[in-house]
JSON list of C-alpha atoms in Angstrom, two decimals:
[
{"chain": "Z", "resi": 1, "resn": "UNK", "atom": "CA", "xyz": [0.00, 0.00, 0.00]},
{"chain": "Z", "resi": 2, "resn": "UNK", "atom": "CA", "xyz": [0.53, 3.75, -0.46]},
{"chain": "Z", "resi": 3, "resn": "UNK", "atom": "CA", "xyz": [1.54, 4.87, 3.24]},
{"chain": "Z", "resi": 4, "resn": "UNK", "atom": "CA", "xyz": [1.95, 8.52, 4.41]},
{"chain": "Z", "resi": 5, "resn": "UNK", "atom": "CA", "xyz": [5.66, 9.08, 4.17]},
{"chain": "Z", "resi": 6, "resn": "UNK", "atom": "CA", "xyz": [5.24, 7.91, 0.40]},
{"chain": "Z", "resi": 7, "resn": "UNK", "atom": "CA", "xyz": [2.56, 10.00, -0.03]},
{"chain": "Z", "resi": 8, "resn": "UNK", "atom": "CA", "xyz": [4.79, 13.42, 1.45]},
{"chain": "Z", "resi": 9, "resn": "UNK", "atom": "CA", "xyz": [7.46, 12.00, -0.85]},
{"chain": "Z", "resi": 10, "resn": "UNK", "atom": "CA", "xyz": [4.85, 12.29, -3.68]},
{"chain": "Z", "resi": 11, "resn": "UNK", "atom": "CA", "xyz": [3.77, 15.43, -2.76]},
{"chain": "Z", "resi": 12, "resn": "UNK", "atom": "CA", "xyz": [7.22, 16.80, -2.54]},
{"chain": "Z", "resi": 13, "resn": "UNK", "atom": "CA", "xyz": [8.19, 15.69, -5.93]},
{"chain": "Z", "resi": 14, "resn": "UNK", "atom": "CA", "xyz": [5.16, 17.30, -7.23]},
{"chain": "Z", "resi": 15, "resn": "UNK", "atom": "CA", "xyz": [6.00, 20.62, -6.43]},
{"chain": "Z", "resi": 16, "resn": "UNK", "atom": "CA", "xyz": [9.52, 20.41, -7.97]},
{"chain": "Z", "resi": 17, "resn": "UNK", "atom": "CA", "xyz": [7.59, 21.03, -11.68]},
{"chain": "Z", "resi": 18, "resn": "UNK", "atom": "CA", "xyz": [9.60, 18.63, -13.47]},
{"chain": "Z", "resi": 19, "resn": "UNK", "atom": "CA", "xyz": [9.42, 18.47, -16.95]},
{"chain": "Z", "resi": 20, "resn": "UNK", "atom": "CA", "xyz": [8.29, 15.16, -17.36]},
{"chain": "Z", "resi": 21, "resn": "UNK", "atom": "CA", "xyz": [5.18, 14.13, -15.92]},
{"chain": "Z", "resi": 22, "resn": "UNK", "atom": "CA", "xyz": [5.17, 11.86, -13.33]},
{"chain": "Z", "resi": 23, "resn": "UNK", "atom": "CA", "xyz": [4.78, 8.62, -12.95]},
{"chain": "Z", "resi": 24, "resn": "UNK", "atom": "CA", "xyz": [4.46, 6.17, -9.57]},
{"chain": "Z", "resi": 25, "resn": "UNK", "atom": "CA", "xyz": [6.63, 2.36, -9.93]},
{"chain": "Z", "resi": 26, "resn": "UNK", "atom": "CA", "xyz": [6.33, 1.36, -6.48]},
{"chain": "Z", "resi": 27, "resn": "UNK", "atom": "CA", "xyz": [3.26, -0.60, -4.63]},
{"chain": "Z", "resi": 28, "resn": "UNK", "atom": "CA", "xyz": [1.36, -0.27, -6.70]},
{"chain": "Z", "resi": 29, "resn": "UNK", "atom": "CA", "xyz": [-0.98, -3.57, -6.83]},
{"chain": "Z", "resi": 30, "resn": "UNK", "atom": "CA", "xyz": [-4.56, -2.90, -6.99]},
{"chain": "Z", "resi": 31, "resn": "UNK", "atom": "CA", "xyz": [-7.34, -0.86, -7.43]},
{"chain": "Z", "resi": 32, "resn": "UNK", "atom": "CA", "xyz": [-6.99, 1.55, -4.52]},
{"chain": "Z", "resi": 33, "resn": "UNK", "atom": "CA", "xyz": [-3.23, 1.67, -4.83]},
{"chain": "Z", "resi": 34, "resn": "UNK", "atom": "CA", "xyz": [-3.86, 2.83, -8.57]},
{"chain": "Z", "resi": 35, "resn": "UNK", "atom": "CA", "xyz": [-6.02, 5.87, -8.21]},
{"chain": "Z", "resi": 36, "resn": "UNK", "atom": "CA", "xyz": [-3.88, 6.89, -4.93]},
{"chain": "Z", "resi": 37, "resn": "UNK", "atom": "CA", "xyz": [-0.91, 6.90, -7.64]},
{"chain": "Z", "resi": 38, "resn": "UNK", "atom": "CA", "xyz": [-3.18, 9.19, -10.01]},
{"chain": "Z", "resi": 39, "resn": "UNK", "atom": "CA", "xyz": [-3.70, 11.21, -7.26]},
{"chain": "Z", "resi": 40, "resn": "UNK", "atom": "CA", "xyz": [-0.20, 12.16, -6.97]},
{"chain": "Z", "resi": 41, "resn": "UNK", "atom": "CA", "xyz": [1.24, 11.53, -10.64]},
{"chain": "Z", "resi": 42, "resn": "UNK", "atom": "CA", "xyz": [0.23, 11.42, -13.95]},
{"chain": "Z", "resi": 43, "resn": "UNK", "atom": "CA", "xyz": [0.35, 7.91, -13.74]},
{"chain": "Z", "resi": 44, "resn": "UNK", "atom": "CA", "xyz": [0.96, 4.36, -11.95]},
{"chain": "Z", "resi": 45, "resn": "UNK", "atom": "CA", "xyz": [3.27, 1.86, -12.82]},
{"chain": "Z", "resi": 46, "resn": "UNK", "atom": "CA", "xyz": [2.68, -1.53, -12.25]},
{"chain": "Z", "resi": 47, "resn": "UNK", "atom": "CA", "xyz": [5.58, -3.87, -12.25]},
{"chain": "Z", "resi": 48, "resn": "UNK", "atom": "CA", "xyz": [6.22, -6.66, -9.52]},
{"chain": "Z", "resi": 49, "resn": "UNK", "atom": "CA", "xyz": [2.43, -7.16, -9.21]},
{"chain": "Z", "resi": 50, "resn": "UNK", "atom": "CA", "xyz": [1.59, -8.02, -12.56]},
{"chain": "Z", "resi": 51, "resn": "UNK", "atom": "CA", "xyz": [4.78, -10.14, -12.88]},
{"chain": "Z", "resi": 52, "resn": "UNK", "atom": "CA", "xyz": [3.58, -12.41, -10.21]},
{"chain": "Z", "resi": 53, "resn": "UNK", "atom": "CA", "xyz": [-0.16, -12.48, -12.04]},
{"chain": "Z", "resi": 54, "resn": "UNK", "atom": "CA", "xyz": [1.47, -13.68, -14.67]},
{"chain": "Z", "resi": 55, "resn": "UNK", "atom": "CA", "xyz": [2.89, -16.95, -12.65]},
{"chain": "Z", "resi": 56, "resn": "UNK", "atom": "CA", "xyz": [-0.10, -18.35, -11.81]},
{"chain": "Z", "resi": 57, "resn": "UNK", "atom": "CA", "xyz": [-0.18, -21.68, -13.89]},
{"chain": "Z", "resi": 58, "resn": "UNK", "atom": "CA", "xyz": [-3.71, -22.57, -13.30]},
{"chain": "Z", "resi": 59, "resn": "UNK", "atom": "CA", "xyz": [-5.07, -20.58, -16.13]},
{"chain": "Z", "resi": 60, "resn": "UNK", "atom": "CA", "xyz": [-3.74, -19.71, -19.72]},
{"chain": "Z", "resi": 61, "resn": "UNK", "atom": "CA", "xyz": [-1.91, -17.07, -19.41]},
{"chain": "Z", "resi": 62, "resn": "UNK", "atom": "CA", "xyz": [-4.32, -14.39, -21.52]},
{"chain": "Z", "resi": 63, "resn": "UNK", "atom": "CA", "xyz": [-6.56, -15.29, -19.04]},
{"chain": "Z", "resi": 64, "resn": "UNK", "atom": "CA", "xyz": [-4.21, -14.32, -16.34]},
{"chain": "Z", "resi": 65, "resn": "UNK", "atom": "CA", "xyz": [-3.80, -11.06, -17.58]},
{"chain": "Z", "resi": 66, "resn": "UNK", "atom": "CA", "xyz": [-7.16, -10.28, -18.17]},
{"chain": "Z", "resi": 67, "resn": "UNK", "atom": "CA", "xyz": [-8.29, -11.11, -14.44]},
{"chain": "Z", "resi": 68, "resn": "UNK", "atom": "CA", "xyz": [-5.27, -9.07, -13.54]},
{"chain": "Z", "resi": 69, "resn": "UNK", "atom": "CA", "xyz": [-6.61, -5.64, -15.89]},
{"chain": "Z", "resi": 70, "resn": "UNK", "atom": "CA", "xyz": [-10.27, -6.16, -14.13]},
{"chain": "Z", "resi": 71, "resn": "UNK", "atom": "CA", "xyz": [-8.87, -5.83, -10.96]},
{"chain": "Z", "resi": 72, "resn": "UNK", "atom": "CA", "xyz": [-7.33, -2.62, -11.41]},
{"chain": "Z", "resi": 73, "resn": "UNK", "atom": "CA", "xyz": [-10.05, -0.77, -13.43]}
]
């Protein structure tokens, strides 16, 4: 999850106007943890979480990424 000393970190960065926009790479793995990320940044991105999605060997692995998507939208 997204705690508080992330978020300050977030909000710090923010205020720096950067160029680029941007963009969260760390816990992010769910719904919640998404639009917390789009909150702060222009965007989330989603690394370690999915990986591990995609090792589930019980179901093909489209299907694994589908189920994966629904979760976060």
């Amino acid at each position: 999850s997204i705690d508080s000393d992330k978020k300050t970190y977030f909000n710090r960065v923010s205020s720096m106007d950067l160029v680029n926009p941007l963009m969260i790479g760390f816990g992010i793995s769910e719904k919640k943890s998404l639009e917390t990320a789009f909150h702060y940044a222009a965007g989330g991105i989603i690394g370690t979480s999915f990986i591990r999605n995609l090792e589930n060997p019980e179901k093909p692995l489209n299907e694994n990424i589908a189920l994966f998507i629904r979760k976060l939208i």
